[in-house]
PDB file of C-alpha atoms in Angstrom:
ATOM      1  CA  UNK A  21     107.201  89.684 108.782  1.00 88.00           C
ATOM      2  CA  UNK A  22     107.230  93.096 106.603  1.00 92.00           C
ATOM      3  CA  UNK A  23     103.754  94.370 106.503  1.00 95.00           C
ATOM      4  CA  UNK A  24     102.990  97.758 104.142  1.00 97.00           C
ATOM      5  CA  UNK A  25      99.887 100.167 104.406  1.00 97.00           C
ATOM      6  CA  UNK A  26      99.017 103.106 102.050  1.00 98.00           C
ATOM      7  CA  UNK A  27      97.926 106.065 103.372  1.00 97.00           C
ATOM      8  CA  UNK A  28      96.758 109.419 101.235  1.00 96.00           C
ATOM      9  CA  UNK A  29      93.428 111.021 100.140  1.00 96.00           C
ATOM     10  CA  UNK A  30      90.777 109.100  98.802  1.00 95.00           C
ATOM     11  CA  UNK A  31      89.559 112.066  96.442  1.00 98.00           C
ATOM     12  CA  UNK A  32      91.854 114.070  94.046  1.00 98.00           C
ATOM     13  CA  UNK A  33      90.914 116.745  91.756  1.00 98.00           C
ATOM     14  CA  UNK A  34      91.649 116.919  88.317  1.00 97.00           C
ATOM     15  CA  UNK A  35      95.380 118.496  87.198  1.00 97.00           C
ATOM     16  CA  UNK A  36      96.472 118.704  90.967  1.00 98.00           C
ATOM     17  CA  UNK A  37      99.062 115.770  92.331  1.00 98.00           C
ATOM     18  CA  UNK A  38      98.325 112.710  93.648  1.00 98.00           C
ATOM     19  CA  UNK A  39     100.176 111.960  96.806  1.00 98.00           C
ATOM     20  CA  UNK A  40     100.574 108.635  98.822  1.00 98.00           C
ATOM     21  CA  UNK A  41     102.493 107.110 101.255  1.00 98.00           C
ATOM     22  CA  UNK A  42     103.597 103.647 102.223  1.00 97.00           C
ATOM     23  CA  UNK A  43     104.492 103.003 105.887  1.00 96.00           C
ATOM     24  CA  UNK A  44     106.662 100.114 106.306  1.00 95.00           C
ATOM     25  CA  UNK A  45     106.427  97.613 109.630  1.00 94.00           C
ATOM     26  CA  UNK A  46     108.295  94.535 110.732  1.00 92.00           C
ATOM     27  CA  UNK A  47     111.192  95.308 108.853  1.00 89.00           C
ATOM     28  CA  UNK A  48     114.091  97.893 107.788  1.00 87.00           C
ATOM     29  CA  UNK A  49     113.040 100.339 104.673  1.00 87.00           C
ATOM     30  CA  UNK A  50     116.771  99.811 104.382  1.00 86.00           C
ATOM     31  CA  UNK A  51     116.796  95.954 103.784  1.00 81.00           C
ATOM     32  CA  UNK A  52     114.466  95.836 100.720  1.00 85.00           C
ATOM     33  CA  UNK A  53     113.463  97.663  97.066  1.00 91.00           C
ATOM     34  CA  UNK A  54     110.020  99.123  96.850  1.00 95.00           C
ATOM     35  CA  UNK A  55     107.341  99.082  94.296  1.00 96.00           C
ATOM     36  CA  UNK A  56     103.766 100.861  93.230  1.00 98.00           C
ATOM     37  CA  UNK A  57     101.278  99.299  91.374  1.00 98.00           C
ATOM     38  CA  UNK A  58      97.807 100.314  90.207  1.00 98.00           C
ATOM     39  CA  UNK A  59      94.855  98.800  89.402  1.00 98.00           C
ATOM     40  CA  UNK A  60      91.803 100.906  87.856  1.00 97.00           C
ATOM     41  CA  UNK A  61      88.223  99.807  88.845  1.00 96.00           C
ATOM     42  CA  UNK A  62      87.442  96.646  87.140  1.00 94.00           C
ATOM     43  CA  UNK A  63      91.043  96.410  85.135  1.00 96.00           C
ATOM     44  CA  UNK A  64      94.683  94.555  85.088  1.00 96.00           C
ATOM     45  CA  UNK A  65      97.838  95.767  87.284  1.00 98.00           C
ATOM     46  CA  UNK A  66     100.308  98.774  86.228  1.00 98.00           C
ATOM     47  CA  UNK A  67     102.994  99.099  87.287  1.00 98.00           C
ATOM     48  CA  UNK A  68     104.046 102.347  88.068  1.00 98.00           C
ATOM     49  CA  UNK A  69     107.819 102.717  89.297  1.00 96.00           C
ATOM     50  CA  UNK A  70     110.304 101.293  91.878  1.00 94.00           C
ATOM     51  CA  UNK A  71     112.929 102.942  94.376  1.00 93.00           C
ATOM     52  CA  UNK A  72     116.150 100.584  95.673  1.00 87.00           C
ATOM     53  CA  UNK A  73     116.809 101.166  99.208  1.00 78.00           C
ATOM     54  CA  UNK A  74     119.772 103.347  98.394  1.00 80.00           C
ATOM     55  CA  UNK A  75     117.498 105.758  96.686  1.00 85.00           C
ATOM     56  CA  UNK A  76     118.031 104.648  92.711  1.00 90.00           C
ATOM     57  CA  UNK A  77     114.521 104.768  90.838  1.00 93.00           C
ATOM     58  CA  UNK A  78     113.210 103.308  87.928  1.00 93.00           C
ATOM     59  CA  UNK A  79     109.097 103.956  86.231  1.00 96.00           C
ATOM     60  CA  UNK A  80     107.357 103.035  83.594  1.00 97.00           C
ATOM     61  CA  UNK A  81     108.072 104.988  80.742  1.00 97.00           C
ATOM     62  CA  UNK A  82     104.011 106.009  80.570  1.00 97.00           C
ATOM     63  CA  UNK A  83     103.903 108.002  83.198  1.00 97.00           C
ATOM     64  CA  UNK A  84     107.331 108.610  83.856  1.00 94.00           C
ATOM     65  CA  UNK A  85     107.138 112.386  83.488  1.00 95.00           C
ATOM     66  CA  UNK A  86     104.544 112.661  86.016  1.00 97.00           C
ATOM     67  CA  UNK A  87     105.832 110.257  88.514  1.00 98.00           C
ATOM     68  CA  UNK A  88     108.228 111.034  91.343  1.00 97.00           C
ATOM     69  CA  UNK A  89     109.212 108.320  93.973  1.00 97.00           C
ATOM     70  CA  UNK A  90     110.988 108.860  97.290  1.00 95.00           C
ATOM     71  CA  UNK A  91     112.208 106.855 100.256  1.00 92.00           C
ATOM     72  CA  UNK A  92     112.340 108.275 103.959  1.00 91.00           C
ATOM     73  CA  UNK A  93     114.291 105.945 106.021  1.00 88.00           C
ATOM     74  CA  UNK A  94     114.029 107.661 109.382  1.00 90.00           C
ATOM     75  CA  UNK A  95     110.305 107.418 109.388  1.00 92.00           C
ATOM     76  CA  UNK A  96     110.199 103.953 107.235  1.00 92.00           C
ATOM     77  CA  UNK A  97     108.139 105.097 104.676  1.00 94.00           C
ATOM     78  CA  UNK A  98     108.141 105.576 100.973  1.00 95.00           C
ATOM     79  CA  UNK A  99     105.995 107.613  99.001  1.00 97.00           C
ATOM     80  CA  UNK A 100     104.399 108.651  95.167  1.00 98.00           C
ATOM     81  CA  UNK A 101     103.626 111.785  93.398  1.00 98.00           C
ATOM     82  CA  UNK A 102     101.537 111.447  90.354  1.00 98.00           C
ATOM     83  CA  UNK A 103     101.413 115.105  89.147  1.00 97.00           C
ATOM     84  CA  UNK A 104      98.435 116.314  86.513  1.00 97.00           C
ATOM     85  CA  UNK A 105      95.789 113.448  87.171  1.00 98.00           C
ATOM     86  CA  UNK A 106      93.028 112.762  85.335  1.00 98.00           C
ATOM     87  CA  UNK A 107      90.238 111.020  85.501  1.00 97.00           C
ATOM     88  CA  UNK A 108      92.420 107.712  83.925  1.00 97.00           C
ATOM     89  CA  UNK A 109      94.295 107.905  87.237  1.00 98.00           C
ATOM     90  CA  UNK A 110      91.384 106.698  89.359  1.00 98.00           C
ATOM     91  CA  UNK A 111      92.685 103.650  90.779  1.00 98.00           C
ATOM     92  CA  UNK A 112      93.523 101.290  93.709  1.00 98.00           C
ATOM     93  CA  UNK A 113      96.897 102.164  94.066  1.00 98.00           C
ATOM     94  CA  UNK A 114      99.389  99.201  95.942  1.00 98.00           C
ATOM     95  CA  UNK A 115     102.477  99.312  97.363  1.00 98.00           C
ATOM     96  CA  UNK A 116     104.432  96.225  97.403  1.00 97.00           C
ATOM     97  CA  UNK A 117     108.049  94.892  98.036  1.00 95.00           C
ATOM     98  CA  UNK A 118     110.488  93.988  95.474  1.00 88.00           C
ATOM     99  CA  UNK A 119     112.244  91.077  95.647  1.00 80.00           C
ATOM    100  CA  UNK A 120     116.492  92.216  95.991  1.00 75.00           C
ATOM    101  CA  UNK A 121     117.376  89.677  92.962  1.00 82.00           C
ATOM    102  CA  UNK A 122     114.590  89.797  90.791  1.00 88.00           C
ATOM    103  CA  UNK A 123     111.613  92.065  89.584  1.00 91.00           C
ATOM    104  CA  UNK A 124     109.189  90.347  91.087  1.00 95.00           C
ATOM    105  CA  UNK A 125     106.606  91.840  94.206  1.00 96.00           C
ATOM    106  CA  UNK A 126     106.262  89.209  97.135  1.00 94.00           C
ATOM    107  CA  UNK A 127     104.649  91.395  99.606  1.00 95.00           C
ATOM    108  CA  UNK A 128     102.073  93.777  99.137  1.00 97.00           C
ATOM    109  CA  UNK A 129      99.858  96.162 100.876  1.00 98.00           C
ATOM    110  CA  UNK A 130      96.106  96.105 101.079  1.00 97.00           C
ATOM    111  CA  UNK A 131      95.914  99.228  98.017  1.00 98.00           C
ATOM    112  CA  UNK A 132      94.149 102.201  98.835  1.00 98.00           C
ATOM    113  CA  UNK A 133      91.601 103.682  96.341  1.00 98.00           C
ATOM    114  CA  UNK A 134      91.790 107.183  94.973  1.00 98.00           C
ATOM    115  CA  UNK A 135      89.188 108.775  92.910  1.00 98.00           C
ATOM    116  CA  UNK A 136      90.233 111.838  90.566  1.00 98.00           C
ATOM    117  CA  UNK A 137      87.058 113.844  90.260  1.00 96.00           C
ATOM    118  CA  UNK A 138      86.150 117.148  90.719  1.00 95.00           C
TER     119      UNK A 138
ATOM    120  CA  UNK B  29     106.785  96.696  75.498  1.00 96.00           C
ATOM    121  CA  UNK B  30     106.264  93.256  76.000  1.00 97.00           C
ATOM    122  CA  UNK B  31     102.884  92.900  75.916  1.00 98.00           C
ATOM    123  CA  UNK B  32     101.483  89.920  77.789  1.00 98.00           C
ATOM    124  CA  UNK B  33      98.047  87.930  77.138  1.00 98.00           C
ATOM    125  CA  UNK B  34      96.306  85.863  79.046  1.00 98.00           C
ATOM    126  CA  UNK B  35      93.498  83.316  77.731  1.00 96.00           C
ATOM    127  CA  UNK B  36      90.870  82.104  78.157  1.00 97.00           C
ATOM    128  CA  UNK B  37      89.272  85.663  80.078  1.00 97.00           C
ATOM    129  CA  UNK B  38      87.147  83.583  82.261  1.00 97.00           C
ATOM    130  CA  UNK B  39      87.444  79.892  82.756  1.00 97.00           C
ATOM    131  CA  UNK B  40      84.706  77.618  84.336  1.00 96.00           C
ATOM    132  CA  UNK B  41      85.504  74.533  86.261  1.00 95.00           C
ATOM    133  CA  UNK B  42      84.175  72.309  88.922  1.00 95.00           C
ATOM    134  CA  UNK B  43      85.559  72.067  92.292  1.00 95.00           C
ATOM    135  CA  UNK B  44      88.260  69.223  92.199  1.00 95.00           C
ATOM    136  CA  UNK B  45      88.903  69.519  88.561  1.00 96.00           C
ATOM    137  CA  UNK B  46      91.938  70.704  87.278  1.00 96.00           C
ATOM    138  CA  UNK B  47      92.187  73.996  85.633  1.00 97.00           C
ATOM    139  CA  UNK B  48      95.328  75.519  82.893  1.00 98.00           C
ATOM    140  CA  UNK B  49      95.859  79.445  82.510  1.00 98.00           C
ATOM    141  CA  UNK B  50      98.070  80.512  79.378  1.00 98.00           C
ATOM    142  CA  UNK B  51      99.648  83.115  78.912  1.00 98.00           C
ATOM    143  CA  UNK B  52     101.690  84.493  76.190  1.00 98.00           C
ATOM    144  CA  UNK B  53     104.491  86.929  75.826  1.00 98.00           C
ATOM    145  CA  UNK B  54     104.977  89.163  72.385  1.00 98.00           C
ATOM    146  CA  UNK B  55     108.724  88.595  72.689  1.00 98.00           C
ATOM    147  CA  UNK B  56     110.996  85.937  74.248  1.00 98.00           C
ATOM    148  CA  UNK B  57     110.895  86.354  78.235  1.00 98.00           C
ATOM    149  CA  UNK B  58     112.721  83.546  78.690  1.00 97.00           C
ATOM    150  CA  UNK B  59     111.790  82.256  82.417  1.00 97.00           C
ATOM    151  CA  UNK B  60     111.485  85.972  83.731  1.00 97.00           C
ATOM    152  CA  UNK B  61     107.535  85.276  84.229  1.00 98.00           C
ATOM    153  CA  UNK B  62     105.427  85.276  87.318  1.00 98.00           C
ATOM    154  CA  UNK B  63     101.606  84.373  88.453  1.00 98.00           C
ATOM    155  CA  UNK B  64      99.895  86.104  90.807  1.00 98.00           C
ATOM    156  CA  UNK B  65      96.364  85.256  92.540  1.00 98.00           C
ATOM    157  CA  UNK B  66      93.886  88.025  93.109  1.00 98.00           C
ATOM    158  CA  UNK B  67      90.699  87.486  95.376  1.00 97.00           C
ATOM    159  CA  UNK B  68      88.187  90.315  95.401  1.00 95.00           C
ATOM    160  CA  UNK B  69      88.711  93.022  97.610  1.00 95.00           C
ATOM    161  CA  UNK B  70      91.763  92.069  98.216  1.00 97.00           C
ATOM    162  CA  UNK B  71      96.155  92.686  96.808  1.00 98.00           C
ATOM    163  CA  UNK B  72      97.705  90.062  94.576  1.00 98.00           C
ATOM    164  CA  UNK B  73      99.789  87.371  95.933  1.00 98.00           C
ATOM    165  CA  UNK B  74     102.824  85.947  94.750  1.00 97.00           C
ATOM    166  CA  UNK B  75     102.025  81.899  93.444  1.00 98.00           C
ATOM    167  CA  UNK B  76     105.442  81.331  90.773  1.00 98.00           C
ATOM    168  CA  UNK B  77     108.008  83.149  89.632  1.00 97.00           C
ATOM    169  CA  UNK B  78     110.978  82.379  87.326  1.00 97.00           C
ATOM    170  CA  UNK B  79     108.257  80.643  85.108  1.00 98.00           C
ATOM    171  CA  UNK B  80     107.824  77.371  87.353  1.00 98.00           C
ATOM    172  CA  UNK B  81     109.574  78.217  90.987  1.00 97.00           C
ATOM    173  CA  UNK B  82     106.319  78.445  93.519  1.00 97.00           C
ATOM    174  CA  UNK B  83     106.701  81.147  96.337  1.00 95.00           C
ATOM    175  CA  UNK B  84     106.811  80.326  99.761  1.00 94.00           C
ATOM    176  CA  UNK B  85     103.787  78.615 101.270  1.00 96.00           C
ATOM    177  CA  UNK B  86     102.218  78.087  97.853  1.00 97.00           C
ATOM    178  CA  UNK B  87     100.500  74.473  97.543  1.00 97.00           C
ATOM    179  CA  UNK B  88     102.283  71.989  95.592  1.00 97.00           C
ATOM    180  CA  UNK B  89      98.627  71.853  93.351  1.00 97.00           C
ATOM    181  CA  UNK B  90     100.071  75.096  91.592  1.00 98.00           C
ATOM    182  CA  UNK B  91     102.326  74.646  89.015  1.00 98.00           C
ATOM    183  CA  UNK B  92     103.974  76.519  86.133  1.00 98.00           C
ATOM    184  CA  UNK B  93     105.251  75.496  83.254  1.00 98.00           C
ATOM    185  CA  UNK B  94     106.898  77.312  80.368  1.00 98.00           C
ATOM    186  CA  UNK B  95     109.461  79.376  78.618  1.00 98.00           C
ATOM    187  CA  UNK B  96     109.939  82.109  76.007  1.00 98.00           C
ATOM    188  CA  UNK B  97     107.010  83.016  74.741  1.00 98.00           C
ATOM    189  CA  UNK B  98     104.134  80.423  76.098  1.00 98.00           C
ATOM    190  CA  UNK B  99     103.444  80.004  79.823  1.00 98.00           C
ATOM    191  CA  UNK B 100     101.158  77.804  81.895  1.00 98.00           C
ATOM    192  CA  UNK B 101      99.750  77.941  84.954  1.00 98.00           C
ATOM    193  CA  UNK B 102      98.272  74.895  86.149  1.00 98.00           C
ATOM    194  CA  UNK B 103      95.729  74.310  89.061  1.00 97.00           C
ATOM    195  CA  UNK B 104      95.644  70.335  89.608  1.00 93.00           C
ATOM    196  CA  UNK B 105      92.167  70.007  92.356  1.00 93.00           C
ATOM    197  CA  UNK B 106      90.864  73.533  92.520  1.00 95.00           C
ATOM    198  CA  UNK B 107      89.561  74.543  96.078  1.00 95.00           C
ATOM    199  CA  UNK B 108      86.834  76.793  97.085  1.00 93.00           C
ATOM    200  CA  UNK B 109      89.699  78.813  97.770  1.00 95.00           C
ATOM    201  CA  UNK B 110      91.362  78.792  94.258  1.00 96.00           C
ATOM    202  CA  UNK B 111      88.198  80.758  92.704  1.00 94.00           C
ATOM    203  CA  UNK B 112      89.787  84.171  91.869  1.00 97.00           C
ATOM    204  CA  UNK B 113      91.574  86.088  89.375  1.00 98.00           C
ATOM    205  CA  UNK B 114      95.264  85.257  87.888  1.00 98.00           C
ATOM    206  CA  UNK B 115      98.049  87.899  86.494  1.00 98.00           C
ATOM    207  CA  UNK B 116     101.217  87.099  85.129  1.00 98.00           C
ATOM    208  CA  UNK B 117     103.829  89.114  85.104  1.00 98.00           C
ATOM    209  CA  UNK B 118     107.149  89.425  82.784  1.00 98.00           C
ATOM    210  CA  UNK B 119     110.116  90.657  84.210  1.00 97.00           C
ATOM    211  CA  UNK B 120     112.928  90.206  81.792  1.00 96.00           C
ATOM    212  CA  UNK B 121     112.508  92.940  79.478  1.00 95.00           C
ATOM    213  CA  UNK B 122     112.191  96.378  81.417  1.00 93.00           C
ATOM    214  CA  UNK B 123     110.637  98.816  81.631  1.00 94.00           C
ATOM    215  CA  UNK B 124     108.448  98.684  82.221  1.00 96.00           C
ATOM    216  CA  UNK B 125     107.477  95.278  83.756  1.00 96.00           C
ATOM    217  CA  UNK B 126     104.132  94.001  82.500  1.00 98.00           C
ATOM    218  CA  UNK B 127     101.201  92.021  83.590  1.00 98.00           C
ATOM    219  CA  UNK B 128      98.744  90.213  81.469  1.00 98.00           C
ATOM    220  CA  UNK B 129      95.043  91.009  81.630  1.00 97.00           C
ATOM    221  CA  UNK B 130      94.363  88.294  83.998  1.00 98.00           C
ATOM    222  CA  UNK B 131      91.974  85.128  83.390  1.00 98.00           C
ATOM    223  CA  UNK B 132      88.860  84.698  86.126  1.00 98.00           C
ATOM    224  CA  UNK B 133      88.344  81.289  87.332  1.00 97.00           C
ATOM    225  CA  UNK B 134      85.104  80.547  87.864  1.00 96.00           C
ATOM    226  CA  UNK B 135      82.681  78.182  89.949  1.00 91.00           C
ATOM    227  CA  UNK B 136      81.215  75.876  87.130  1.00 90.00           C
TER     228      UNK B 136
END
Protein backbone atom coordinates (compact mmCIF):
# COMPACT_ATOMS: atom_id res chain seq x y z
CA UNK A 1 0.00 0.00 0.00
CA UNK A 2 1.47 3.60 -1.14
CA UNK A 3 1.83 5.66 1.92
CA UNK A 4 3.04 9.65 1.44
CA UNK A 5 4.58 12.00 4.20
CA UNK A 6 5.42 15.76 3.86
CA UNK A 7 8.36 16.96 5.13
CA UNK A 8 9.60 20.91 5.11
CA UNK A 9 9.67 23.83 7.62
CA UNK A 10 6.92 24.58 9.71
CA UNK A 11 7.71 28.48 9.68
CA UNK A 12 8.31 30.60 6.49
CA UNK A 13 8.96 34.18 6.26
CA UNK A 14 7.23 36.50 4.25
CA UNK A 15 8.48 36.93 0.26
CA UNK A 16 11.01 33.96 0.68
CA UNK A 17 9.90 30.31 -0.94
CA UNK A 18 8.10 27.79 0.49
CA UNK A 19 9.64 24.41 0.06
CA UNK A 20 8.22 20.84 0.74
CA UNK A 21 8.74 17.49 0.03
CA UNK A 22 6.73 14.34 -0.33
CA UNK A 23 8.49 11.00 0.30
CA UNK A 24 6.79 8.21 -1.30
CA UNK A 25 6.68 4.40 0.39
CA UNK A 26 5.18 1.11 -0.66
CA UNK A 27 5.21 1.90 -4.10
CA UNK A 28 7.14 3.19 -7.39
CA UNK A 29 7.11 7.27 -7.82
CA UNK A 30 7.16 5.85 -11.32
CA UNK A 31 3.74 3.96 -11.25
CA UNK A 32 1.48 6.92 -10.27
CA UNK A 33 0.65 11.00 -10.90
CA UNK A 34 1.10 13.24 -7.93
CA UNK A 35 -0.86 16.00 -6.44
CA UNK A 36 -0.67 19.09 -3.71
CA UNK A 37 -3.41 20.37 -2.00
CA UNK A 38 -3.87 23.04 0.66
CA UNK A 39 -6.05 23.76 3.19
CA UNK A 40 -5.78 27.20 5.24
CA UNK A 41 -6.69 27.10 9.00
CA UNK A 42 -10.33 26.71 9.32
CA UNK A 43 -11.07 26.74 5.26
CA UNK A 44 -11.96 24.39 2.05
CA UNK A 45 -9.18 22.42 -0.12
CA UNK A 46 -6.98 24.10 -3.04
CA UNK A 47 -5.65 22.59 -5.13
CA UNK A 48 -2.42 23.60 -6.06
CA UNK A 49 -0.78 21.60 -9.10
CA UNK A 50 0.00 18.01 -10.28
CA UNK A 51 3.21 16.28 -11.87
CA UNK A 52 2.63 12.80 -14.14
CA UNK A 53 5.25 10.37 -13.44
CA UNK A 54 7.02 11.21 -16.66
CA UNK A 55 7.57 14.68 -15.42
CA UNK A 56 4.48 16.69 -17.34
CA UNK A 57 2.89 19.35 -14.84
CA UNK A 58 -0.18 21.04 -14.63
CA UNK A 59 -1.34 24.10 -11.55
CA UNK A 60 -3.90 26.06 -10.88
CA UNK A 61 -3.87 29.03 -12.79
CA UNK A 62 -3.85 31.19 -9.20
CA UNK A 63 -0.76 30.53 -8.26
CA UNK A 64 0.69 29.21 -11.21
CA UNK A 65 3.46 31.80 -11.48
CA UNK A 66 4.70 31.06 -8.15
CA UNK A 67 4.45 27.37 -8.18
CA UNK A 68 7.11 24.95 -9.37
CA UNK A 69 6.64 21.09 -9.04
CA UNK A 70 9.29 18.40 -9.45
CA UNK A 71 9.61 14.64 -9.27
CA UNK A 72 12.91 12.77 -8.09
CA UNK A 73 12.58 9.21 -8.91
CA UNK A 74 15.85 7.90 -7.52
CA UNK A 75 15.02 9.07 -4.07
CA UNK A 76 11.00 8.59 -4.52
CA UNK A 77 10.08 11.84 -3.69
CA UNK A 78 8.32 14.79 -5.15
CA UNK A 79 8.43 18.18 -4.10
CA UNK A 80 6.77 22.13 -4.18
CA UNK A 81 8.12 25.55 -4.41
CA UNK A 82 5.73 28.27 -3.62
CA UNK A 83 7.93 31.37 -4.27
CA UNK A 84 6.86 35.04 -2.64
CA UNK A 85 4.50 33.79 0.28
CA UNK A 86 2.42 35.67 2.18
CA UNK A 87 0.66 35.50 4.95
CA UNK A 88 -2.52 33.89 2.61
CA UNK A 89 -0.13 30.95 2.14
CA UNK A 90 -0.36 29.73 5.73
CA UNK A 91 -1.75 26.43 5.32
CA UNK A 92 -1.79 22.61 5.87
CA UNK A 93 -0.32 21.69 2.83
CA UNK A 94 -1.17 17.69 1.49
CA UNK A 95 0.27 15.64 -0.81
CA UNK A 96 -1.84 13.08 -2.34
CA UNK A 97 -1.92 10.55 -5.32
CA UNK A 98 -3.71 10.99 -8.47
CA UNK A 99 -5.63 8.51 -9.78
CA UNK A 100 -3.80 7.45 -13.65
CA UNK A 101 -7.43 7.80 -15.42
CA UNK A 102 -9.06 10.41 -13.70
CA UNK A 103 -8.46 13.69 -11.61
CA UNK A 104 -9.37 12.44 -8.66
CA UNK A 105 -6.82 11.99 -5.21
CA UNK A 106 -7.28 8.43 -3.56
CA UNK A 107 -4.38 8.53 -1.31
CA UNK A 108 -3.19 11.20 0.69
CA UNK A 109 -0.66 12.15 3.20
CA UNK A 110 -1.22 13.30 6.73
CA UNK A 111 -0.54 17.44 5.48
CA UNK A 112 2.01 19.25 7.18
CA UNK A 113 1.31 22.83 8.45
CA UNK A 114 3.34 25.84 7.46
CA UNK A 115 2.98 29.19 8.94
CA UNK A 116 4.24 32.34 6.83
CA UNK A 117 5.12 34.88 9.47
CA UNK A 118 7.87 36.85 10.21
CA UNK B 1 -13.74 28.30 -12.94
CA UNK B 2 -16.28 26.07 -11.99
CA UNK B 3 -17.19 27.11 -8.88
CA UNK B 4 -18.72 24.47 -6.63
CA UNK B 5 -21.27 24.96 -3.55
CA UNK B 6 -22.11 22.97 -1.05
CA UNK B 7 -25.38 23.38 1.23
CA UNK B 8 -26.55 23.28 3.91
CA UNK B 9 -22.87 24.59 5.83
CA UNK B 10 -23.63 22.52 8.79
CA UNK B 11 -26.23 19.85 9.01
CA UNK B 12 -27.60 18.32 12.32
CA UNK B 13 -28.81 14.81 12.57
CA UNK B 14 -29.27 12.04 15.00
CA UNK B 15 -27.28 8.98 15.03
CA UNK B 16 -29.14 6.39 12.75
CA UNK B 17 -30.90 8.96 10.74
CA UNK B 18 -30.18 9.52 7.36
CA UNK B 19 -28.46 12.59 6.23
CA UNK B 20 -28.30 14.36 2.16
CA UNK B 21 -25.30 16.80 1.21
CA UNK B 22 -25.89 18.91 -2.11
CA UNK B 23 -23.81 20.24 -3.95
CA UNK B 24 -23.94 22.31 -6.99
CA UNK B 25 -21.73 23.04 -9.90
CA UNK B 26 -21.86 26.68 -11.85
CA UNK B 27 -21.50 24.80 -15.14
CA UNK B 28 -22.33 21.29 -16.41
CA UNK B 29 -19.71 18.70 -14.83
CA UNK B 30 -21.37 16.05 -16.10
CA UNK B 31 -20.40 12.92 -13.71
CA UNK B 32 -16.73 14.31 -13.23
CA UNK B 33 -17.67 14.93 -9.35
CA UNK B 34 -16.24 13.45 -6.23
CA UNK B 35 -16.95 13.44 -2.20
CA UNK B 36 -14.50 13.38 0.13
CA UNK B 37 -14.78 12.87 4.11
CA UNK B 38 -12.66 14.99 6.38
CA UNK B 39 -12.32 14.16 10.23
CA UNK B 40 -10.48 16.72 12.32
CA UNK B 41 -6.95 16.56 12.46
CA UNK B 42 -6.84 14.48 9.96
CA UNK B 43 -6.42 14.31 5.33
CA UNK B 44 -9.54 13.80 3.27
CA UNK B 45 -10.54 10.48 2.09
CA UNK B 46 -11.85 9.41 -1.04
CA UNK B 47 -15.97 8.22 -0.48
CA UNK B 48 -17.38 8.59 -4.60
CA UNK B 49 -16.16 9.60 -7.54
CA UNK B 50 -17.60 9.75 -11.10
CA UNK B 51 -20.73 11.27 -9.30
CA UNK B 52 -22.12 7.85 -7.78
CA UNK B 53 -19.04 5.12 -8.06
CA UNK B 54 -17.95 4.58 -4.12
CA UNK B 55 -14.10 4.03 -3.61
CA UNK B 56 -12.75 1.04 -2.33
CA UNK B 57 -13.76 0.00 1.17
CA UNK B 58 -16.42 2.70 1.35
CA UNK B 59 -19.78 1.36 3.10
CA UNK B 60 -22.58 0.66 0.92
CA UNK B 61 -24.61 3.48 3.43
CA UNK B 62 -22.80 6.17 1.17
CA UNK B 63 -24.26 6.96 -1.86
CA UNK B 64 -24.16 9.58 -4.63
CA UNK B 65 -26.42 10.59 -6.83
CA UNK B 66 -26.36 13.17 -9.60
CA UNK B 67 -25.29 14.76 -12.79
CA UNK B 68 -24.54 18.10 -14.46
CA UNK B 69 -25.05 20.59 -12.32
CA UNK B 70 -26.82 19.08 -8.94
CA UNK B 71 -25.12 16.39 -6.85
CA UNK B 72 -26.06 14.39 -3.77
CA UNK B 73 -24.42 12.77 -1.31
CA UNK B 74 -26.41 10.61 0.75
CA UNK B 75 -25.63 9.06 4.26
CA UNK B 76 -28.50 6.32 4.87
CA UNK B 77 -27.76 5.37 9.15
CA UNK B 78 -25.07 7.82 10.12
CA UNK B 79 -22.43 6.32 12.60
CA UNK B 80 -20.52 7.90 15.31
CA UNK B 81 -18.02 7.60 12.77
CA UNK B 82 -19.79 9.53 9.90
CA UNK B 83 -19.66 12.94 12.06
CA UNK B 84 -17.15 15.02 9.99
CA UNK B 85 -16.76 17.34 7.24
CA UNK B 86 -17.65 16.61 3.34
CA UNK B 87 -15.88 18.21 0.03
CA UNK B 88 -16.77 17.60 -3.34
CA UNK B 89 -14.73 17.90 -5.92
CA UNK B 90 -15.26 18.58 -9.89
CA UNK B 91 -12.95 17.24 -12.17
CA UNK B 92 -14.23 17.72 -15.65
CA UNK B 93 -13.46 21.17 -16.37
CA UNK B 94 -9.65 21.94 -15.62
CA UNK B 95 -7.84 23.79 -14.31
CA UNK B 96 -7.98 24.06 -12.06
CA UNK B 97 -9.97 21.26 -10.30
CA UNK B 98 -12.29 22.58 -7.60
CA UNK B 99 -13.74 21.65 -4.32
CA UNK B 100 -16.82 22.96 -2.72
CA UNK B 101 -16.73 24.63 0.68
CA UNK B 102 -17.64 21.54 2.43
CA UNK B 103 -20.92 20.93 4.66
CA UNK B 104 -20.21 19.80 8.61
CA UNK B 105 -22.32 17.08 9.82
CA UNK B 106 -23.15 17.39 13.07
CA UNK B 107 -24.24 15.33 16.29
CA UNK B 108 -27.97 16.50 16.74
Amino acid sequence: QVQLKESGPGLVKPSETLSLTCTVSGGSISSYHWSWIRQPPGKGLEWIGHISYSGSTNSNPSLRSRVTISVDTAKNHFSLNLSSVTAADTAVYYCASRSATVNIFDIWGRGTMVTVSS
Amino acid sequence: EVVMTQSPATLSVSPGERATLSCRASQSVSSNLAWYQQKPGQAPRLLIYGASTRATGIPARFSGSGSGTEFTLSISSLQSEDFAVYYCQQYNNWPPLTFGGGTKVEIK
